[in-house]
């Protein structure tokens, strides 16, 4: 059986003999060498950490495995979360695997189709609210004290602990720490977790520290602007968040690593998403395109050295949001099933 992150990284995690080895086989995701985007930008060591290949299709599964294990250890019988989609899909999957209830509070109309379908299929109880993610998270915080409930948003410290294993894995795969890491920033748990992972590698293994570069969407860029955004807007629904829970630790990651958190436009996001698919064969969701968009901009403005080891985290699977994927694409009309008709269609 493929060991999950709790088994593989027990020595790095707050686990006890009583912690169940909750796993759907998360982690062990590929680090793919860029064959076209990197070289076209003059970068010889660009890699994509393809986190969309986790069991529920996003990076959330790492932290969820540990959060659910600790929830079970503490006697909880229900998981609750607010989500722009991926956290709810992940929580629902792990709840199903352990016979727990999953309650997911979602921004109505704000979650990509594939993620909704996942939560429904895994058997979660879905409560759409007429408000954005930030309001949904406020509601979940208010419900947090209900006996038997475990909140599995990244305000749960075990989510961050489990998530930091992505940094440990990148270190194993590269043999060294990268020089820079690019990733999208929504609620800011992931950038917090990568920075913790690399910082622990620095302390315990003498690894060097990467610069952390976070990308927010222009219409949902509270950290870049320095104040919460009341009505966050972006095509990348996963990161449509106006008041990130891990704001302070994201700033610490940025500043301690001498990195940056910057805004990219929806056009840059979709263009990067398409480029990943067409030039690399990697399908990622729009939010994941944000990190790549920032990388492209920094390369084009001469801010990166050609031989730097750069890791771009592709946080979610592209199939989750078929609507975004199909933007600007067109399925050709059907033709007769004959050689002539197909030749004519090929042109
Ligand atoms: C694909 O599912 O917040 O900065 O509720 O799904 O750690 O929040 C998802 C976030 C990036 C941002 N990429 O990560 C949720 C949720 C994808 C995501 C992010 C999310 P954080």
Tab-separated table of C-alpha atoms and ligand atoms in Angstrom:
chain	number	residue	atom	x	y	z
A	1	UNK	CA	0.000	0.000	0.000
A	2	UNK	CA	1.188	3.511	-0.752
A	3	UNK	CA	1.945	5.121	2.599
A	4	UNK	CA	0.334	8.497	3.176
A	5	UNK	CA	1.943	11.576	4.683
A	6	UNK	CA	1.398	10.564	8.313
A	7	UNK	CA	3.360	7.351	7.894
A	8	UNK	CA	6.064	8.861	5.726
A	9	UNK	CA	6.684	11.960	7.831
A	10	UNK	CA	5.677	10.824	11.340
A	11	UNK	CA	8.998	12.079	12.732
A	12	UNK	CA	8.138	15.610	11.567
A	13	UNK	CA	4.517	15.605	12.711
A	14	UNK	CA	2.687	15.945	16.059
A	15	UNK	CA	1.532	12.338	16.088
A	16	UNK	CA	1.217	9.947	19.046
A	17	UNK	CA	0.738	6.176	19.235
A	18	UNK	CA	-2.996	6.953	19.447
A	19	UNK	CA	-3.071	8.867	16.148
A	20	UNK	CA	-4.765	6.754	13.463
A	21	UNK	CA	-2.925	6.458	10.146
A	22	UNK	CA	-5.604	8.221	8.140
A	23	UNK	CA	-4.657	8.051	4.465
A	24	UNK	CA	-6.035	7.954	0.973
A	25	UNK	CA	-2.486	7.733	-0.393
A	26	UNK	CA	-1.940	11.503	-0.392
A	27	UNK	CA	1.433	13.069	-1.115
A	28	UNK	CA	4.158	11.473	-3.266
A	29	UNK	CA	3.136	13.793	-6.093
A	30	UNK	CA	5.423	14.242	-9.094
A	31	UNK	CA	7.928	17.039	-9.457
A	32	UNK	CA	7.829	17.527	-13.216
A	33	UNK	CA	10.705	19.187	-15.080
A	34	UNK	CA	9.472	22.009	-17.293
A	35	UNK	CA	10.325	21.141	-20.870
A	36	UNK	CA	8.990	24.220	-22.622
A	37	UNK	CA	7.857	27.103	-20.405
A	38	UNK	CA	11.153	27.220	-18.469
A	39	UNK	CA	13.425	27.073	-21.537
A	40	UNK	CA	11.269	29.658	-23.333
A	41	UNK	CA	11.854	32.025	-20.399
A	42	UNK	CA	15.580	31.251	-20.248
A	43	UNK	CA	15.189	29.157	-17.079
A	44	UNK	CA	17.023	25.829	-17.074
A	45	UNK	CA	15.768	24.482	-13.731
A	46	UNK	CA	12.038	25.072	-13.527
A	47	UNK	CA	9.889	22.357	-11.926
A	48	UNK	CA	6.168	21.910	-11.368
A	49	UNK	CA	5.010	20.256	-8.149
A	50	UNK	CA	1.851	18.617	-9.412
A	51	UNK	CA	-0.326	18.630	-6.305
A	52	UNK	CA	-3.461	18.185	-8.398
A	53	UNK	CA	-2.591	14.486	-8.422
A	54	UNK	CA	-3.547	14.054	-4.773
A	55	UNK	CA	-6.520	11.739	-4.057
A	56	UNK	CA	-9.201	14.441	-4.106
A	57	UNK	CA	-7.369	16.453	-6.756
A	58	UNK	CA	-5.750	19.190	-4.681
A	59	UNK	CA	-2.939	19.945	-2.249
A	60	UNK	CA	-5.450	20.081	0.614
A	61	UNK	CA	-5.281	16.305	1.104
A	62	UNK	CA	-1.940	16.448	2.938
A	63	UNK	CA	-3.150	18.671	5.752
A	64	UNK	CA	-6.563	17.026	5.721
A	65	UNK	CA	-5.111	13.570	6.403
A	66	UNK	CA	-3.471	14.826	9.599
A	67	UNK	CA	-6.393	17.070	10.649
A	68	UNK	CA	-8.816	14.158	10.294
A	69	UNK	CA	-6.492	11.798	12.160
A	70	UNK	CA	-6.248	14.252	15.056
A	71	UNK	CA	-10.014	14.853	14.950
A	72	UNK	CA	-10.609	11.115	15.330
A	73	UNK	CA	-7.977	10.943	18.075
A	74	UNK	CA	-9.863	13.656	19.984
A	75	UNK	CA	-13.198	11.864	19.620
A	76	UNK	CA	-14.858	14.094	17.010
A	77	UNK	CA	-17.587	12.539	14.862
A	78	UNK	CA	-18.152	15.346	12.368
A	79	UNK	CA	-15.864	17.545	10.270
A	80	UNK	CA	-16.913	21.074	9.445
A	81	UNK	CA	-15.354	23.579	7.079
A	82	UNK	CA	-15.973	26.642	4.951
A	83	UNK	CA	-14.542	26.351	1.488
A	84	UNK	CA	-14.097	27.763	-1.966
A	85	UNK	CA	-14.296	24.114	-3.023
A	86	UNK	CA	-11.136	22.109	-2.585
A	87	UNK	CA	-11.118	21.992	1.208
A	88	UNK	CA	-14.707	20.746	1.108
A	89	UNK	CA	-13.883	18.079	-1.483
A	90	UNK	CA	-10.912	16.929	0.565
A	91	UNK	CA	-12.745	16.970	3.913
A	92	UNK	CA	-15.677	15.064	2.389
A	93	UNK	CA	-13.381	12.401	0.954
A	94	UNK	CA	-11.496	11.804	4.207
A	95	UNK	CA	-14.736	11.879	6.211
A	96	UNK	CA	-16.186	9.232	3.900
A	97	UNK	CA	-13.103	7.057	4.301
A	98	UNK	CA	-13.510	7.046	8.082
A	99	UNK	CA	-17.304	7.080	8.445
A	100	UNK	CA	-17.427	10.639	9.788
A	101	UNK	CA	-19.994	13.268	8.895
A	102	UNK	CA	-18.802	16.180	6.739
A	103	UNK	CA	-20.576	19.527	6.949
A	104	UNK	CA	-19.439	22.020	4.353
A	105	UNK	CA	-20.461	25.677	4.241
A	106	UNK	CA	-19.920	27.079	0.755
A	107	UNK	CA	-20.309	30.455	-0.938
A	108	UNK	CA	-23.422	29.927	-3.065
A	109	UNK	CA	-22.534	30.171	-6.755
A	110	UNK	CA	-18.840	30.502	-5.889
A	111	UNK	CA	-17.607	26.927	-6.188
A	112	UNK	CA	-16.467	25.170	-9.373
A	113	UNK	CA	-18.719	22.372	-10.639
A	114	UNK	CA	-16.258	19.517	-10.185
A	115	UNK	CA	-15.651	20.395	-6.537
A	116	UNK	CA	-19.389	20.556	-5.792
A	117	UNK	CA	-19.886	17.236	-7.539
A	118	UNK	CA	-17.110	15.741	-5.415
A	119	UNK	CA	-18.544	16.887	-2.088
A	120	UNK	CA	-21.988	15.580	-3.078
A	121	UNK	CA	-20.618	12.268	-4.311
A	122	UNK	CA	-18.545	11.736	-1.149
A	123	UNK	CA	-21.778	12.220	0.801
A	124	UNK	CA	-21.163	15.550	2.552
A	125	UNK	CA	-23.947	17.716	3.894
A	126	UNK	CA	-23.614	20.930	1.886
A	127	UNK	CA	-24.931	24.251	3.136
A	128	UNK	CA	-24.551	26.985	0.498
A	129	UNK	CA	-24.704	30.475	2.035
A	130	UNK	CA	-25.606	33.718	0.293
A	131	UNK	CA	-22.242	35.299	0.863
A	132	UNK	CA	-18.602	34.868	0.009
A	133	UNK	CA	-15.996	32.523	1.504
A	134	UNK	CA	-15.056	34.988	4.237
A	135	UNK	CA	-18.639	35.006	5.542
A	136	UNK	CA	-18.800	31.212	5.331
A	137	UNK	CA	-15.639	30.962	7.445
A	138	UNK	CA	-17.119	33.338	10.047
A	139	UNK	CA	-20.113	31.021	10.344
A	140	UNK	CA	-17.874	27.982	10.718
A	141	UNK	CA	-15.812	29.703	13.428
A	142	UNK	CA	-19.077	30.370	15.280
A	143	UNK	CA	-20.089	26.698	15.030
A	144	UNK	CA	-16.636	25.469	16.061
A	145	UNK	CA	-17.497	24.888	19.723
A	146	UNK	CA	-20.342	22.459	18.927
A	147	UNK	CA	-19.524	19.195	20.761
A	148	UNK	CA	-18.209	16.493	18.448
A	149	UNK	CA	-17.329	18.916	15.627
A	150	UNK	CA	-13.793	19.395	14.344
A	151	UNK	CA	-13.089	22.430	12.174
A	152	UNK	CA	-10.792	21.373	9.326
A	153	UNK	CA	-10.086	24.730	7.729
A	154	UNK	CA	-6.446	25.777	7.829
A	155	UNK	CA	-7.147	27.641	11.095
A	156	UNK	CA	-6.769	24.069	12.411
A	157	UNK	CA	-3.008	23.887	13.187
A	158	UNK	CA	-2.826	20.238	12.083
A	159	UNK	CA	-3.773	21.290	8.547
A	160	UNK	CA	-0.608	23.406	8.348
A	161	UNK	CA	1.521	20.675	9.936
A	162	UNK	CA	0.341	18.070	7.435
A	163	UNK	CA	0.668	20.502	4.556
A	164	UNK	CA	4.304	21.297	5.359
A	165	UNK	CA	5.149	17.771	4.125
A	166	UNK	CA	4.958	19.175	0.593
A	167	UNK	CA	8.128	21.169	1.320
A	168	UNK	CA	9.824	18.077	2.775
A	169	UNK	CA	8.921	16.142	-0.361
A	170	UNK	CA	10.213	18.841	-2.718
A	171	UNK	CA	13.479	18.793	-0.784
A	172	UNK	CA	13.730	14.996	-1.221
A	173	UNK	CA	12.908	15.180	-4.913
A	174	UNK	CA	15.396	17.948	-5.717
A	175	UNK	CA	18.073	16.770	-3.291
A	176	UNK	CA	18.342	20.384	-2.112
A	177	UNK	CA	15.946	23.185	-1.249
A	178	UNK	CA	14.843	25.222	-4.269
A	179	UNK	CA	15.975	28.833	-4.670
A	180	UNK	CA	12.407	30.039	-5.175
A	181	UNK	CA	8.909	28.680	-4.701
A	182	UNK	CA	5.884	30.142	-6.512
A	183	UNK	CA	2.340	29.423	-5.380
A	184	UNK	CA	-1.135	30.956	-5.333
A	185	UNK	CA	-2.359	32.582	-2.109
A	186	UNK	CA	-5.970	32.470	-0.945
A	187	UNK	CA	-6.522	31.873	2.744
A	188	UNK	CA	-2.697	31.740	2.965
A	189	UNK	CA	-2.385	28.361	4.671
A	190	UNK	CA	-0.263	26.830	1.941
A	191	UNK	CA	2.435	29.528	1.827
A	192	UNK	CA	2.542	29.385	5.638
A	193	UNK	CA	3.002	25.605	5.546
A	194	UNK	CA	5.711	25.529	2.852
A	195	UNK	CA	7.657	28.153	4.733
A	196	UNK	CA	7.389	26.147	7.953
A	197	UNK	CA	8.563	23.009	6.143
A	198	UNK	CA	11.572	24.704	4.590
A	199	UNK	CA	12.402	26.477	7.868
A	200	UNK	CA	12.428	23.136	9.716
A	201	UNK	CA	14.639	21.625	7.005
A	202	UNK	CA	16.963	24.580	7.511
A	203	UNK	CA	17.111	24.044	11.282
A	204	UNK	CA	17.353	20.250	11.287
A	205	UNK	CA	19.189	19.469	8.061
A	206	UNK	CA	21.062	22.676	7.306
A	207	UNK	CA	19.115	23.137	4.066
A	208	UNK	CA	19.156	26.539	2.414
A	209	UNK	CA	16.000	28.641	2.462
A	210	UNK	CA	14.013	29.433	-0.680
A	211	UNK	CA	12.424	32.769	-1.478
A	212	UNK	CA	8.651	32.424	-1.273
A	213	UNK	CA	6.579	34.103	-3.994
A	214	UNK	CA	2.815	34.202	-3.542
A	215	UNK	CA	0.312	35.240	-6.181
A	216	UNK	CA	-3.112	36.715	-5.521
A	217	UNK	CA	-5.660	37.678	-8.148
A	218	UNK	CA	-5.944	41.428	-8.772
A	219	UNK	CA	-9.608	41.475	-7.704
A	220	UNK	CA	-8.910	39.433	-4.568
A	221	UNK	CA	-5.560	40.724	-3.351
A	222	UNK	CA	-5.960	41.777	0.303
A	223	UNK	CA	-2.386	40.963	1.278
A	224	UNK	CA	-0.964	42.924	-1.655
A	225	UNK	CA	-3.224	45.889	-0.889
A	226	UNK	CA	-2.719	45.720	2.862
A	227	UNK	CA	-6.411	45.628	3.743
A	228	UNK	CA	-9.332	43.170	3.509
A	229	UNK	CA	-11.321	43.149	0.263
A	230	UNK	CA	-15.084	43.206	0.839
A	231	UNK	CA	-16.166	41.743	-2.495
A	232	UNK	CA	-13.322	39.657	-3.847
A	233	UNK	CA	-13.580	38.928	-7.572
A	234	UNK	CA	-11.579	36.657	-9.824
A	235	UNK	CA	-12.063	33.887	-12.348
A	236	UNK	CA	-9.965	31.724	-10.015
A	237	UNK	CA	-12.787	30.857	-7.593
A	238	UNK	CA	-10.437	28.851	-5.332
A	239	UNK	CA	-8.633	32.045	-4.283
A	240	UNK	CA	-11.657	34.372	-4.228
A	241	UNK	CA	-10.920	35.307	-0.623
A	242	UNK	CA	-10.947	38.813	0.842
A	243	UNK	CA	-9.693	38.314	4.381
A	244	UNK	CA	-7.183	35.451	4.634
A	245	UNK	CA	-7.042	33.602	7.952
A	246	UNK	CA	-3.255	33.109	7.788
A	247	UNK	CA	-2.473	36.695	6.760
A	248	UNK	CA	0.221	37.318	9.389
A	249	UNK	CA	2.114	34.090	8.759
A	250	UNK	CA	1.981	34.746	5.009
A	251	UNK	CA	3.646	38.116	5.598
A	252	UNK	CA	6.248	36.415	7.782
A	253	UNK	CA	6.950	33.879	5.024
A	254	UNK	CA	7.281	36.665	2.488
A	255	UNK	CA	9.525	38.870	4.611
A	256	UNK	CA	11.710	36.238	6.288
A	257	UNK	CA	12.349	34.601	2.905
A	258	UNK	CA	12.993	37.891	1.085
A	259	UNK	CA	10.205	36.907	-1.274
A	260	UNK	CA	7.092	38.687	-2.487
A	261	UNK	CA	3.309	38.496	-2.640
A	262	UNK	CA	1.993	40.113	-5.794
A	263	UNK	CA	-1.197	40.429	-7.805
A	264	UNK	CA	-1.784	38.932	-11.247
A	265	UNK	CA	-4.736	39.652	-13.514
A	266	UNK	CA	-7.409	37.143	-14.531
A	267	UNK	CA	-6.036	37.324	-18.091
A	268	UNK	CA	-2.559	36.396	-16.864
A	269	UNK	CA	-4.058	33.571	-14.781
A	270	UNK	CA	-6.016	32.023	-17.659
A	271	UNK	CA	-3.158	32.478	-20.072
A	272	UNK	CA	-0.768	30.690	-17.684
A	273	UNK	CA	-3.325	27.901	-17.173
A	274	UNK	CA	-3.612	27.401	-20.948
A	275	UNK	CA	0.158	27.505	-21.368
A	276	UNK	CA	0.598	24.755	-18.751
A	277	UNK	CA	-1.845	22.544	-20.620
A	278	UNK	CA	-0.598	23.238	-24.147
A	279	UNK	CA	3.120	23.558	-23.566
A	280	UNK	CA	3.663	21.098	-20.737
A	281	UNK	CA	0.717	18.686	-20.795
A	282	UNK	CA	-0.188	19.673	-17.231
A	283	UNK	CA	-3.815	20.379	-16.441
A	284	UNK	CA	-4.214	22.697	-13.464
A	285	UNK	CA	-7.065	24.822	-12.237
A	286	UNK	CA	-7.059	28.612	-12.670
A	287	UNK	CA	-5.797	29.334	-9.139
A	288	UNK	CA	-2.703	27.269	-9.882
A	289	UNK	CA	-2.164	29.412	-12.964
A	290	UNK	CA	-1.683	32.438	-10.684
A	291	UNK	CA	1.672	31.236	-9.368
A	292	UNK	CA	2.854	30.436	-12.869
A	293	UNK	CA	1.666	33.848	-14.081
A	294	UNK	CA	3.781	35.573	-11.434
A	295	UNK	CA	6.786	33.456	-12.371
A	296	UNK	CA	6.379	34.375	-16.039
A	297	UNK	CA	6.171	38.061	-15.226
A	298	UNK	CA	9.249	37.986	-12.994
A	299	UNK	CA	11.216	36.071	-15.626
A	300	UNK	CA	10.190	38.483	-18.367
A	301	UNK	CA	11.215	41.472	-16.271
A	302	UNK	CA	14.650	40.003	-15.599
A	303	UNK	CA	14.140	39.239	-11.908
A	304	UNK	CA	15.236	35.578	-12.123
A	305	UNK	CA	18.651	34.047	-12.837
A	306	UNK	CA	18.820	31.362	-15.564
A	307	UNK	CA	20.203	28.611	-13.321
A	308	UNK	CA	18.053	29.139	-10.241
A	309	UNK	CA	16.102	26.081	-9.055
A	310	UNK	CA	12.492	27.207	-9.187
A	311	UNK	CA	9.473	25.217	-8.062
A	312	UNK	CA	5.970	26.233	-9.118
A	313	UNK	CA	3.243	24.534	-7.095
A	314	UNK	CA	0.254	23.414	-9.172
A	315	UNK	CA	-2.252	23.299	-6.341
A	316	UNK	CA	-5.335	21.836	-8.004
A	317	UNK	CA	-6.417	19.590	-10.847
A	318	UNK	CA	-7.756	21.351	-13.944
A	319	UNK	CA	-10.705	18.990	-14.365
A	320	UNK	CA	-12.332	20.457	-11.274
A	321	UNK	CA	-13.389	23.558	-13.167
A	322	UNK	CA	-14.358	22.528	-16.691
A	323	UNK	CA	-16.121	25.851	-17.253
A	324	UNK	CA	-12.905	27.834	-16.743
A	325	UNK	CA	-11.017	25.329	-18.857
A	326	UNK	CA	-13.381	25.724	-21.795
A	327	UNK	CA	-13.242	29.542	-21.815
A	328	UNK	CA	-12.065	30.635	-25.225
A	329	UNK	CA	-12.108	27.043	-26.489
A	330	UNK	CA	-14.641	25.612	-28.917
A	331	UNK	CA	-15.703	22.033	-29.550
A	332	UNK	CA	-15.961	21.595	-33.344
A	333	UNK	CA	-19.335	20.521	-34.739
A	334	UNK	CA	-19.975	16.826	-35.451
A	335	UNK	CA	-19.501	15.568	-39.024
A	336	UNK	CA	-20.576	12.403	-40.831
A	337	UNK	CA	-18.572	9.307	-39.774
A	338	UNK	CA	-16.821	8.988	-43.145
A	339	UNK	CA	-13.206	9.332	-44.258
A	340	UNK	CA	-14.105	12.231	-46.554
A	341	UNK	CA	-15.949	14.183	-43.893
A	342	UNK	CA	-13.134	13.761	-41.348
A	343	UNK	CA	-10.517	14.732	-43.975
A	344	UNK	CA	-12.549	17.836	-44.763
A	345	UNK	CA	-12.773	18.688	-41.053
A	346	UNK	CA	-8.986	18.317	-40.627
A	347	UNK	CA	-8.555	20.789	-43.504
B	1	LIG	C1	-6.380	25.098	-6.084
B	1	LIG	O1	-10.765	25.131	-0.634
B	1	LIG	O2	-9.323	28.058	0.381
B	1	LIG	O3	-3.656	30.107	0.357
B	1	LIG	O4	-11.519	26.594	0.762
B	1	LIG	O5	-8.068	25.445	-3.856
B	1	LIG	O6	-3.721	27.847	1.401
B	1	LIG	O7	-5.833	29.073	0.905
B	1	LIG	C2	-8.667	26.744	-1.450
B	1	LIG	C3	-7.522	27.399	-1.749
B	1	LIG	C4	-4.671	27.639	-4.085
B	1	LIG	C5	-5.040	28.801	-1.970
B	1	LIG	N1	-4.976	26.766	-5.043
B	1	LIG	O8	-4.419	28.146	-0.896
B	1	LIG	C6	-10.667	26.196	-0.050
B	1	LIG	C7	-9.516	27.087	-0.336
B	1	LIG	C8	-6.097	26.046	-4.976
B	1	LIG	C9	-6.966	26.195	-3.896
B	1	LIG	C10	-5.483	27.834	-2.996
B	1	LIG	C11	-6.656	27.126	-2.880
B	1	LIG	P1	-4.394	28.823	0.521
